[in-house]
PDB file of C-alpha atoms in Angstrom:
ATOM      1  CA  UNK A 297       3.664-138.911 -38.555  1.00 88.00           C
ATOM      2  CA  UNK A 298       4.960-136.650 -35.609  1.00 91.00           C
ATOM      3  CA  UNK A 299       6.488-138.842 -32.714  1.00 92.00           C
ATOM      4  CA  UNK A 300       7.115-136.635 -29.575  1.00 92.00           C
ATOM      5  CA  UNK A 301       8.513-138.339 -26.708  1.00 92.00           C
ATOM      6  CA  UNK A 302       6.992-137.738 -22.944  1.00 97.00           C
ATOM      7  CA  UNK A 303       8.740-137.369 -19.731  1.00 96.00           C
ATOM      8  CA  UNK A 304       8.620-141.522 -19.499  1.00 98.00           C
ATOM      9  CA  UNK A 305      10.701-142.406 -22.383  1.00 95.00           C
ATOM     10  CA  UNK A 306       9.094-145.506 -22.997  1.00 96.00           C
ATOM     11  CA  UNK A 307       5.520-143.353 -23.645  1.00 97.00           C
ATOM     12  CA  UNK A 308       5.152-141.467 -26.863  1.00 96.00           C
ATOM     13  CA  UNK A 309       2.713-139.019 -28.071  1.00 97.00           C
ATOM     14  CA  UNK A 310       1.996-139.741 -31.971  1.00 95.00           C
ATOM     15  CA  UNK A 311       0.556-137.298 -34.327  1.00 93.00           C
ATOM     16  CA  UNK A 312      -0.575-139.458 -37.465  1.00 87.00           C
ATOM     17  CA  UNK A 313      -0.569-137.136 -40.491  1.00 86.00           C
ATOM     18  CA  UNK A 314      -4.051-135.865 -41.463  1.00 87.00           C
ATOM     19  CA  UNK A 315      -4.791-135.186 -45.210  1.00 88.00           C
ATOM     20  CA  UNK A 316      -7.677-132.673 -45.289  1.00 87.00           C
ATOM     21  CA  UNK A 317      -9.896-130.625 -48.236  1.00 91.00           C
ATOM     22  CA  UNK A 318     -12.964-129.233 -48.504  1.00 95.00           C
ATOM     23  CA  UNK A 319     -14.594-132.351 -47.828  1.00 92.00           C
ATOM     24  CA  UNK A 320     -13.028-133.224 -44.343  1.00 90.00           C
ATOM     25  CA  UNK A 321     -10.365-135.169 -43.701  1.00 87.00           C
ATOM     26  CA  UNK A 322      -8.705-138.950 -43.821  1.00 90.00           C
ATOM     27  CA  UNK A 323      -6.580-140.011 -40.947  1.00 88.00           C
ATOM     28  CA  UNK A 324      -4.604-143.128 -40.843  1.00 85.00           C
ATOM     29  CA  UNK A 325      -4.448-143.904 -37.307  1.00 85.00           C
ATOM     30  CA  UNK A 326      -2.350-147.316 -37.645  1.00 84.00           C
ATOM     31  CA  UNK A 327       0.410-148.909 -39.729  1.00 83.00           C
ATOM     32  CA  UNK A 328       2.197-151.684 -38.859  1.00 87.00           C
ATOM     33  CA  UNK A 329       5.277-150.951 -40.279  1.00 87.00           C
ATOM     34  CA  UNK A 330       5.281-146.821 -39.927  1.00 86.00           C
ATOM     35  CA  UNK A 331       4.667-147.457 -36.009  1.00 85.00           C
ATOM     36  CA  UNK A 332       7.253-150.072 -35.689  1.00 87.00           C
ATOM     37  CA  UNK A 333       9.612-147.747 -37.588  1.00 87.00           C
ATOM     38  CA  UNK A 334       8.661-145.027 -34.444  1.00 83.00           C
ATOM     39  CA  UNK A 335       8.902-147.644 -31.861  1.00 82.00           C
ATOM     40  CA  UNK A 336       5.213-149.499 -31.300  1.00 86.00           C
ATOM     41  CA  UNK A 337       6.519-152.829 -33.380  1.00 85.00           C
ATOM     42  CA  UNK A 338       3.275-154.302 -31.729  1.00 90.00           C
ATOM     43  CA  UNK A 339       0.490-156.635 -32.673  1.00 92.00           C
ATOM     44  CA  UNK A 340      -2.806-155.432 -31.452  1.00 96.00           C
ATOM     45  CA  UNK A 341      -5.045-158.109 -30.527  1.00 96.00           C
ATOM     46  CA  UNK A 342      -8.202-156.679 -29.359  1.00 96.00           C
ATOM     47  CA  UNK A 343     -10.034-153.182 -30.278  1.00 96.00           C
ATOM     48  CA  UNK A 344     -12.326-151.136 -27.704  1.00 97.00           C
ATOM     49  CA  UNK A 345     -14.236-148.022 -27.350  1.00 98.00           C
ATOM     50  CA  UNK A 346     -15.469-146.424 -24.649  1.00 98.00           C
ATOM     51  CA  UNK A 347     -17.887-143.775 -24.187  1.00 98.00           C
ATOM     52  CA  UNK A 348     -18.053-141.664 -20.856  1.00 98.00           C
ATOM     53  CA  UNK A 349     -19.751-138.039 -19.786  1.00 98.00           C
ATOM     54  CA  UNK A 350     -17.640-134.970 -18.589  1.00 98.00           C
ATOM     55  CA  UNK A 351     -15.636-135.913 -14.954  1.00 98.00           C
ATOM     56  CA  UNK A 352     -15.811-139.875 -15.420  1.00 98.00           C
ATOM     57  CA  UNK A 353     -12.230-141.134 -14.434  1.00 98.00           C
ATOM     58  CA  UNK A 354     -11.388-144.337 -15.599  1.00 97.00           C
ATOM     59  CA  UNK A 355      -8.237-146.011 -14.081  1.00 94.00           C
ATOM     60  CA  UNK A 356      -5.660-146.460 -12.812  1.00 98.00           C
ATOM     61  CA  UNK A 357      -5.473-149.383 -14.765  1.00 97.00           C
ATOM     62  CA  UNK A 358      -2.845-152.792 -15.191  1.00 96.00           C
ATOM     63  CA  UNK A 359      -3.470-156.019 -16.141  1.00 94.00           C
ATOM     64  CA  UNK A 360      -0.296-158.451 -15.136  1.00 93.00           C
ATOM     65  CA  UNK A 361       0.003-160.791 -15.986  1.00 91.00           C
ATOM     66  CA  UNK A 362      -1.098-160.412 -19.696  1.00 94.00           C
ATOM     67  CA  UNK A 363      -0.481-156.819 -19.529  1.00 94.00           C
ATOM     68  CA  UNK A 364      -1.573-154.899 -22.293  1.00 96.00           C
ATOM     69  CA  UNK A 365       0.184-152.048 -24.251  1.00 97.00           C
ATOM     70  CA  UNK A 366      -2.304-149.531 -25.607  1.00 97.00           C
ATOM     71  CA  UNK A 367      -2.470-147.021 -28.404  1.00 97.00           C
ATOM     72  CA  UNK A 368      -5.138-144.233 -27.032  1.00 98.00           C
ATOM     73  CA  UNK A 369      -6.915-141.591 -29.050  1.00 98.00           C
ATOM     74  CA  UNK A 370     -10.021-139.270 -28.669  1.00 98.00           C
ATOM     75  CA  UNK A 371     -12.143-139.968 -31.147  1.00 98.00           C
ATOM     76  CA  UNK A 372     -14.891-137.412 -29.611  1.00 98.00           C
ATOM     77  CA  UNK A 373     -14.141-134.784 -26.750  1.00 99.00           C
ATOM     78  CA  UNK A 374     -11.013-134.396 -24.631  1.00 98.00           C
ATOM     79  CA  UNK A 375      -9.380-136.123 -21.925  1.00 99.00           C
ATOM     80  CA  UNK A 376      -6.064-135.867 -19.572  1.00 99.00           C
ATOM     81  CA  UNK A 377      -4.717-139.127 -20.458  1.00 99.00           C
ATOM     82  CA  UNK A 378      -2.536-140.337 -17.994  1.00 99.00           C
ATOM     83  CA  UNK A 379       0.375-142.847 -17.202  1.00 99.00           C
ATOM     84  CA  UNK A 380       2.208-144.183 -14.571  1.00 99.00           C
ATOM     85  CA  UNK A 381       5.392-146.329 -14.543  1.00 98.00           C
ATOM     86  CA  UNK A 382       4.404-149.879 -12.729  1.00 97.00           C
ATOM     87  CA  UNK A 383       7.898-151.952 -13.702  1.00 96.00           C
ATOM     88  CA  UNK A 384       9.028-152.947 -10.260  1.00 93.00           C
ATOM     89  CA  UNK A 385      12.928-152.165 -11.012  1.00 94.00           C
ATOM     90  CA  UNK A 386      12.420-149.001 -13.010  1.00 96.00           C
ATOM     91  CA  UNK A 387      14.459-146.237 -12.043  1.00 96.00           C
ATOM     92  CA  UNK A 388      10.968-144.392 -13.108  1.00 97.00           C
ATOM     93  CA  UNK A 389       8.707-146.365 -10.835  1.00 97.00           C
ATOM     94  CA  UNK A 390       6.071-144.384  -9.629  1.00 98.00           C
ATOM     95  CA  UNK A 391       6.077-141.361 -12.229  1.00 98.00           C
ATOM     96  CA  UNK A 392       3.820-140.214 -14.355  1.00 99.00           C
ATOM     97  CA  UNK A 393       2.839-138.777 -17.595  1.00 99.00           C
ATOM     98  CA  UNK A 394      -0.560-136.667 -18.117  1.00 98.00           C
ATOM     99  CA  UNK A 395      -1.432-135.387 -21.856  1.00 98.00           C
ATOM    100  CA  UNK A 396      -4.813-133.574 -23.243  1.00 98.00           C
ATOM    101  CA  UNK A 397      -5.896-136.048 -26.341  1.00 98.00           C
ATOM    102  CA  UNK A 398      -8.537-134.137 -28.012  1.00 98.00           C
ATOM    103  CA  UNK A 399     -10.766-135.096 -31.344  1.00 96.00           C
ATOM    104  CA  UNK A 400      -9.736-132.192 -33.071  1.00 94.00           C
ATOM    105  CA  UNK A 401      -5.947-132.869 -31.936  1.00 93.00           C
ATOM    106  CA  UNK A 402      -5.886-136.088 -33.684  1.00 94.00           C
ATOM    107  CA  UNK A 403      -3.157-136.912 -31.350  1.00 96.00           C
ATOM    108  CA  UNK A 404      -2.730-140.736 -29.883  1.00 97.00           C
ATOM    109  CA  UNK A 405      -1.029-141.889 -26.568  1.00 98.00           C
ATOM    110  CA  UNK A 406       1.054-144.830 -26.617  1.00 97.00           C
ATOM    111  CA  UNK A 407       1.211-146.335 -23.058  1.00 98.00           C
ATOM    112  CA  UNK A 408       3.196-149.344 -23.230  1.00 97.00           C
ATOM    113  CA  UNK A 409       2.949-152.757 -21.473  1.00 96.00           C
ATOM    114  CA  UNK A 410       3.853-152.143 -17.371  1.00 96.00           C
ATOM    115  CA  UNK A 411       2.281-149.138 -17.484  1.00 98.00           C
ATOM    116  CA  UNK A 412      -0.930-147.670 -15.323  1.00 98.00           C
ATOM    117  CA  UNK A 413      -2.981-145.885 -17.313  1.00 98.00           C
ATOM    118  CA  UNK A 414      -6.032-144.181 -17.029  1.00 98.00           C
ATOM    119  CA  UNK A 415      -7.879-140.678 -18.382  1.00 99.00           C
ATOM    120  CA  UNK A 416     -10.234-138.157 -16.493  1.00 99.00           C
ATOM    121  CA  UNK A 417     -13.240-136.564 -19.297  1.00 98.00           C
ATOM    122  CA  UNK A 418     -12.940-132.853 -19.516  1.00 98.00           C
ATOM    123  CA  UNK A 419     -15.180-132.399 -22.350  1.00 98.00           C
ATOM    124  CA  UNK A 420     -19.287-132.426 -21.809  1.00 98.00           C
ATOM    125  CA  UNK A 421     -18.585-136.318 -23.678  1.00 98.00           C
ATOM    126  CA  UNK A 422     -15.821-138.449 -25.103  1.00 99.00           C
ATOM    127  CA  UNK A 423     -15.825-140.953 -26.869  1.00 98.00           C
ATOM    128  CA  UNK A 424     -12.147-143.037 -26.475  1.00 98.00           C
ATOM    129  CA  UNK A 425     -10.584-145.807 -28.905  1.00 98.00           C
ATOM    130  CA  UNK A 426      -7.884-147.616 -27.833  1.00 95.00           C
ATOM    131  CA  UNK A 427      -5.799-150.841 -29.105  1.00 96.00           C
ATOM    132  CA  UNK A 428      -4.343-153.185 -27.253  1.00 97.00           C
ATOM    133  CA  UNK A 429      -1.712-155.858 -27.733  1.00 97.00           C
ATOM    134  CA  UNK A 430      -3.051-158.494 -25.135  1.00 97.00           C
ATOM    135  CA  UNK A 431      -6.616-159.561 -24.654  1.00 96.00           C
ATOM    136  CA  UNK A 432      -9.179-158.340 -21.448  1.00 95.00           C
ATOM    137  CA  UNK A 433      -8.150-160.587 -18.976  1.00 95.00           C
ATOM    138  CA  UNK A 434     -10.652-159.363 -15.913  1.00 93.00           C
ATOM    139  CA  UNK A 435      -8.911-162.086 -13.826  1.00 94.00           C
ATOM    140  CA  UNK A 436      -5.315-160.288 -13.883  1.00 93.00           C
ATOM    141  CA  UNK A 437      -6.555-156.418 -14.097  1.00 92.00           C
ATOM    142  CA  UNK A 438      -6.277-154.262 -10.770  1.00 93.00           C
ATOM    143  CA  UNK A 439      -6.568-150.601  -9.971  1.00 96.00           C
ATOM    144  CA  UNK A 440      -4.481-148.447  -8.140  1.00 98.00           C
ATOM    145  CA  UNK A 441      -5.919-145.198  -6.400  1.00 98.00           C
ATOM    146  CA  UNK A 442      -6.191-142.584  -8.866  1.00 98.00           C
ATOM    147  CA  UNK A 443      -5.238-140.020  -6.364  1.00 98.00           C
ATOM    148  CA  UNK A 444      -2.304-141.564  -4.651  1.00 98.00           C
ATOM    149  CA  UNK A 445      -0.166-139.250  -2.988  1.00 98.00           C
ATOM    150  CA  UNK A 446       3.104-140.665  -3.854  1.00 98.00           C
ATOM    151  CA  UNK A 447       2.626-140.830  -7.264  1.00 98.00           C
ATOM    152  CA  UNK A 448       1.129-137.904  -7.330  1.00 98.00           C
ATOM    153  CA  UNK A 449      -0.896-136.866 -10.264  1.00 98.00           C
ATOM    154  CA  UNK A 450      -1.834-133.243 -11.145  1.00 98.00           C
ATOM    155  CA  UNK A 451      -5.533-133.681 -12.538  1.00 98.00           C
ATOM    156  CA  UNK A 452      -6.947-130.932 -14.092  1.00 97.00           C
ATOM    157  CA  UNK A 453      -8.781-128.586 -11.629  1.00 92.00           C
ATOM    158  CA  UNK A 454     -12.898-127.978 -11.640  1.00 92.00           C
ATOM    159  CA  UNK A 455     -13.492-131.470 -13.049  1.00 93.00           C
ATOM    160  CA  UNK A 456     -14.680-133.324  -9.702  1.00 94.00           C
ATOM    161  CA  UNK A 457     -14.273-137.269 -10.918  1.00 97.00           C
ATOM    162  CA  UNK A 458     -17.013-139.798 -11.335  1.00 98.00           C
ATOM    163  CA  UNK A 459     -15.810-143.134 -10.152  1.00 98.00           C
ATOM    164  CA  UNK A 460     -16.320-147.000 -10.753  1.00 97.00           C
ATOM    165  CA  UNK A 461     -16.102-148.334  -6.964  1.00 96.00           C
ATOM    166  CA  UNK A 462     -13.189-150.598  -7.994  1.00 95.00           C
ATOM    167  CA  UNK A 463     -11.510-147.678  -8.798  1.00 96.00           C
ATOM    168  CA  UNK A 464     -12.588-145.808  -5.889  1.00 96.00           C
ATOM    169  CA  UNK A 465     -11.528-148.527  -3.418  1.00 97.00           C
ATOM    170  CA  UNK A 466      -8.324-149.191  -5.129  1.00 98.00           C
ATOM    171  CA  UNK A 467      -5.034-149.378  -3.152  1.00 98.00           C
ATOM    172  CA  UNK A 468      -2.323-147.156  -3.242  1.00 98.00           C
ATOM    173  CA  UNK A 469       0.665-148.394  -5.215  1.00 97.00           C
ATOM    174  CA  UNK A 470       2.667-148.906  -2.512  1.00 95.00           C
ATOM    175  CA  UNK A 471      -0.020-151.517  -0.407  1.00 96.00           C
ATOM    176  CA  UNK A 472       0.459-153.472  -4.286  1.00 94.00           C
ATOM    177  CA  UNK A 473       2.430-157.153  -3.738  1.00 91.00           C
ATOM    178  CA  UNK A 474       5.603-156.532  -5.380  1.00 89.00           C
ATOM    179  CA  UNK A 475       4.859-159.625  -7.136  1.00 87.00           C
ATOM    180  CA  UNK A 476       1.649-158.397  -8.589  1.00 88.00           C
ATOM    181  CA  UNK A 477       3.578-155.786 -10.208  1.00 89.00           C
ATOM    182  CA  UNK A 478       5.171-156.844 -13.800  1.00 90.00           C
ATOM    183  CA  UNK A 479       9.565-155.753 -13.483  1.00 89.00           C
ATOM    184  CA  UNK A 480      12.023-154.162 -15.536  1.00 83.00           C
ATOM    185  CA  UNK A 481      13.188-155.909 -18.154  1.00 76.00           C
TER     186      UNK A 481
END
């Protein structure tokens, strides 16, 4: 396993090791003890999928409280995975990290807990697992405007988004209540 660190510190890019043949190829895309030894020592409590068509945008997304760390991988297609530093306190607050997770990349996005995320499709389909350390809690989970200008994001060009209106009408991260935000520890 390849661990490459981002330009958030705290978010990793992980390249499990694939063993591959003739007949295809096995992948193990979590170990407790491997990813604790490259910094995720979580437990993940709750698995989903989602599938989406090319220019769906899902996110910004935070849950807080109960915020929720997540492991990200493209199981089918590509996506610019995205995300953004929420920790009131952080000397990174506001900054962001975008990556291309493809199914033939293998690669997986660890966006820790404080964290926006979100991911734009680029592919015609994608199909998107991700773990998460806390459970869905729909009561705690806002959006933040996926094209806010202070935070800035460079989303790939040519791929106009499809939106969910929550995420559509989201605020910008600066009209957020401080204490709706989770801090730096």
């Amino acid at each position: 396993m390849k661990i490459t660190p981002t330009g958030l510190p705290e978010v990793l890019l992980i390249e499990p090791r694939v063993f591959g043949d003739e007949r295809g190829f096995f992948i193990e895309t979590w170990q407790q003890q491997r990813y604790a030894e490259a910094g995720v020592g979580r437990e993940f409590v709750q698995d989903n999928m989602a599938y989406s068509r090319r220019g769906a945008l899902r996110g910004l997304h935070i849950q807080h409280p109960h915020a929720q760390g997540k492991l990200v991988q493209a199981l089918v297609g590509e996506v610019f995975d995205v995300a953004v530093d929420a920790r009131f306190g952080s000397p990174r607050f506001g900054h962001w990290v975008g990556v291309r997770l493809t199914a033939d990349g293998r690669q997986q996005l660890w966006v820790p807990e404080g964290f926006l995320h979100g991911y734009l499709v680029t592919s015609a389909e994608a199909l998107i697992s991700y773990k998460c350390t806390d459970l869905y809690h729909p009561e705690t989970q806002f959006s933040v405007r996926w094209d806010d200008p202070d935070i800035g994001i460079n989303w790939p060009a040519g791929v106009p988004p499809i939106l969910a209106e929550k995420d559509r009408d989201a605020p910008l991260l600066r009209e957020i209540d401080r204490t709706a935000l989770p801090e730096m520890p």
